[in-house]
Coordinates of C-alpha atoms and ligand atoms in Angstrom, one line a residue:
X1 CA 30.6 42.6 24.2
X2 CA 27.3 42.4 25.8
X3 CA 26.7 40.9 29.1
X4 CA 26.4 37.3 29.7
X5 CA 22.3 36.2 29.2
X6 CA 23.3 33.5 32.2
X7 CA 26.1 32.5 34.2
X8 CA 26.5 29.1 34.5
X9 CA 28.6 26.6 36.7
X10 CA 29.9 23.8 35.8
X11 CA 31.2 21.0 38.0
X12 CA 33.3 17.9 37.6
X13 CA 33.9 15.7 40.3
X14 CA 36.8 12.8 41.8
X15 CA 39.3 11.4 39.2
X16 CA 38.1 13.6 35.9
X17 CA 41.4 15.9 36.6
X18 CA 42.6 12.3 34.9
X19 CA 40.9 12.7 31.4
X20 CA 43.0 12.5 28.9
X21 CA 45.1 9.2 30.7
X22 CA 42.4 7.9 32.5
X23 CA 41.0 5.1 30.6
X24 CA 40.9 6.6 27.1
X25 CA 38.9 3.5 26.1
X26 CA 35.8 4.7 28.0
X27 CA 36.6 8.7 29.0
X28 CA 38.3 9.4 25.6
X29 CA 41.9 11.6 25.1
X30 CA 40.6 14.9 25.1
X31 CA 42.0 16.6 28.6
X32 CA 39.9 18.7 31.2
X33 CA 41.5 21.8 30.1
X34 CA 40.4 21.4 26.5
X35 CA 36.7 20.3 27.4
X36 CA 36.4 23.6 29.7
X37 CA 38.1 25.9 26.7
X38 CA 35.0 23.7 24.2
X39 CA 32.5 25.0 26.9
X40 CA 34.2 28.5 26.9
X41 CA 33.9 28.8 23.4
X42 CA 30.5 27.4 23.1
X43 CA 29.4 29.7 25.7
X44 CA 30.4 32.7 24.1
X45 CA 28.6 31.6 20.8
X46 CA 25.3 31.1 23.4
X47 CA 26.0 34.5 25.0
X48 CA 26.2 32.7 28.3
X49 CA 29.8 32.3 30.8
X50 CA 31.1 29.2 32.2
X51 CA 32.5 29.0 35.2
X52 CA 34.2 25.4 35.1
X53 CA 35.8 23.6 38.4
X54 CA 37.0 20.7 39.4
X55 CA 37.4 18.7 42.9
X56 CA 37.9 15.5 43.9
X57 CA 36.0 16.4 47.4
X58 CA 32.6 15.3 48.1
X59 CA 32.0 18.8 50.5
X60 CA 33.8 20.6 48.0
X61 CA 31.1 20.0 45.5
X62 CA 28.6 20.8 48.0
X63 CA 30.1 23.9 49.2
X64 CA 30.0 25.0 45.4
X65 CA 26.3 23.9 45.0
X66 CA 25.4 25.6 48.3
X67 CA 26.9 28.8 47.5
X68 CA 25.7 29.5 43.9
X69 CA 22.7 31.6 44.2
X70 CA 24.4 34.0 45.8
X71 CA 27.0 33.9 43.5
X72 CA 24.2 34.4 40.2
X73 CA 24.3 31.0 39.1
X74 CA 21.5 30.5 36.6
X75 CA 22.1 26.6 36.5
X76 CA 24.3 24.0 36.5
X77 CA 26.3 21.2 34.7
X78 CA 27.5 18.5 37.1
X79 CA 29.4 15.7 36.3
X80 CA 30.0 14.0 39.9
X81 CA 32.1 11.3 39.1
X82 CA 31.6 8.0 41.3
X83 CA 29.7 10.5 43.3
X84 CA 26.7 10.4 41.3
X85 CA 26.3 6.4 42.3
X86 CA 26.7 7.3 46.2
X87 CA 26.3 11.1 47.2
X88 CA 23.2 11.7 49.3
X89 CA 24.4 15.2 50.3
X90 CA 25.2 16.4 46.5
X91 CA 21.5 15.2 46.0
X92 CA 20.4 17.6 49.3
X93 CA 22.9 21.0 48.1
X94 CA 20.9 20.1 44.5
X95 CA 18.1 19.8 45.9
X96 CA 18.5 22.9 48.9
X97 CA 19.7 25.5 45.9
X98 CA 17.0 24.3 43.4
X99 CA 18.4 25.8 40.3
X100 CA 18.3 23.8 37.2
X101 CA 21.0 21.4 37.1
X102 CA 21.8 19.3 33.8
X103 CA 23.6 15.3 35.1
X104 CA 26.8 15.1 32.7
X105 CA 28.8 11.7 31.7
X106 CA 31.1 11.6 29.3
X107 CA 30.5 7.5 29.3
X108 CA 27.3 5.8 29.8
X109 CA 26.7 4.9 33.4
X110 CA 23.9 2.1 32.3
X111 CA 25.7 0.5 29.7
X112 CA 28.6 -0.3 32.6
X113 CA 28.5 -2.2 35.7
X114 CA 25.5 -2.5 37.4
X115 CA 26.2 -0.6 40.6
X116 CA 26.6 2.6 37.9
X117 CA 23.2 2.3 37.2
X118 CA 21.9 3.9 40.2
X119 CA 22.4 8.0 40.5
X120 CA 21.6 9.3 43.6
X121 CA 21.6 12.9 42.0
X122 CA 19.7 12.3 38.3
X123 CA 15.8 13.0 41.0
X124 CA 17.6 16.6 41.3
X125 CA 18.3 17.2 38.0
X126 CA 16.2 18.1 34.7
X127 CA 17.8 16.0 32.6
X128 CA 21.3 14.3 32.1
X129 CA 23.8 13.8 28.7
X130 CA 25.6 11.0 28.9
X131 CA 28.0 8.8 26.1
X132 CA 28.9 11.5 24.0
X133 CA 32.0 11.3 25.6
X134 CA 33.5 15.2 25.9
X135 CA 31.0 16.2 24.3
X136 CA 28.6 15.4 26.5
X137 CA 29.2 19.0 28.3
X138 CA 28.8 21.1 25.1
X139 CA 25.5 19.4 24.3
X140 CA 24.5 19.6 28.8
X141 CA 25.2 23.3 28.3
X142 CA 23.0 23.5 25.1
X143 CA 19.9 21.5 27.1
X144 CA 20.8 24.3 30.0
X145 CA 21.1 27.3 28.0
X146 CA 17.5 26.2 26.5
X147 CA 15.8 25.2 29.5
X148 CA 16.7 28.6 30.9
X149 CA 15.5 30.6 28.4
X150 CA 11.9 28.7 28.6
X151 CA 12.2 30.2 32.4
X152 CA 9.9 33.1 33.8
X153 CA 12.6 36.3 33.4
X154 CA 12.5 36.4 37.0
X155 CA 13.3 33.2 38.0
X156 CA 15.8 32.3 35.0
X157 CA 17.7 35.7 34.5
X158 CA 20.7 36.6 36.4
Ligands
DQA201 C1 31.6 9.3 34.9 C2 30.9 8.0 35.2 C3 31.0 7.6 36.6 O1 30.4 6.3 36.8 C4 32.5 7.4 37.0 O2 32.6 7.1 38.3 C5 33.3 8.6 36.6 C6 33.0 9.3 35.4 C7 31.5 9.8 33.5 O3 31.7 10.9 33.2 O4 31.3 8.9 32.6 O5 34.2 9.0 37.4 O6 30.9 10.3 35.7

C-alpha cells in the first residue's frame, strides 16, 4: 500500500472513554472503540492514518498538541470534552503548534446549556462538526483531509 498522504491525530478528551453508556440520549450507543475503527477505515479510503487517543487529562491533551510536529502531524481532530468550554491552555498548545485543527462534538454544544456555548478552543481551530453525533469525526476528518490538500506541499505534506 502506498504511504499515508497525511498523518493525522485525533484527540478526545474527559468522560468520552464513556460513549456508548454515557447518556446515549445526547452521545448516542456507538462506543469509542468503534468510532476510532470508523475513522480507521475512512482513513484508509482517504489515503490518510489516524492516530486516535483518548485522556481524561487537561496536560495530557496539551502534551499531545505540543508534541505533534515533531511527530508529522499534518492536523488535527479534537474533541475536548468539557474542556472546550474552559481550557485556556488547550487553546495556547493549539495555538503554539499551529497546525490545522478541526473542533469535534458528537452533540451540539449551542443547542445545550448556555455555559456550552462558549469554546475557548473553536478561535484556534478552522472549523468545527458538531451534532452528527459519531459521525461527527468521520465528516471532521473529511473537512481535514480537504483543507490539507488545499495546503502549499510544503506546509501541508508530511
Ligand atoms: C462534547 C460536548 C461537551 O460540552 C461535553 O462536555 C462533552 C462532550 C460532545 O462531544 O458533544 O464531554 O464535547
Amino acid at each position: 500500500m502506498s504511504a499515508a498522504r497525511f498523518a493525522i491525530l485525533c484527540i478526545s478528551g474527559p468522560n468520552l472513554q464513556l460513549l456508548g453508556s454515557r447518556e446515549p440520549e445526547i452521545y448516542g450507543k456507538v462506543t469509542l472503540a468503534e468510532i476510532h475503527a470508523r475513522l480507521d477505515a475512512r482513513a484508509k479510503a482517504l489515503g490518510v492514518s489516524v492516530d486516535a487517543r483518548q485522556t481524561n487529562h487537561e496536560g495530557t491533551i496539551v502534551d499531545w498538541i505540543g508534541d505533534a510536529p515533531k511527530a508529522g502531524v499534518a492536523g488535527l481532530l479534537l474533541n475536548p470534552g468539557a474542556y472546550t468550554h474552559t481550557s485556556l491552555a488547550i487553546y495556547d498548545a493549539l495555538r503554539s503548534v499551529g497546525l490545522p485543527c478541526v473542533e469535534v462534538h458528537l452533540s451540539n454544544p449551542d443547542a445545550r446549556e448556555a455555559f456550552r456555548r462558549r469554546s475557548r478552543v473553536a478561535r484556534a481551530c478552522i472549523g468545527r462538526v458538531a451534532g452528527f453525533g459519531a459521525d461527527s469525526y468521520e465528516l471532521a476528518l473529511d473537512g481535514l483531509v480537504k483543507a490539507l490538500s488545499a495546503l502549499p506541499r510544503q506546509a501541508g505534506r508530511a
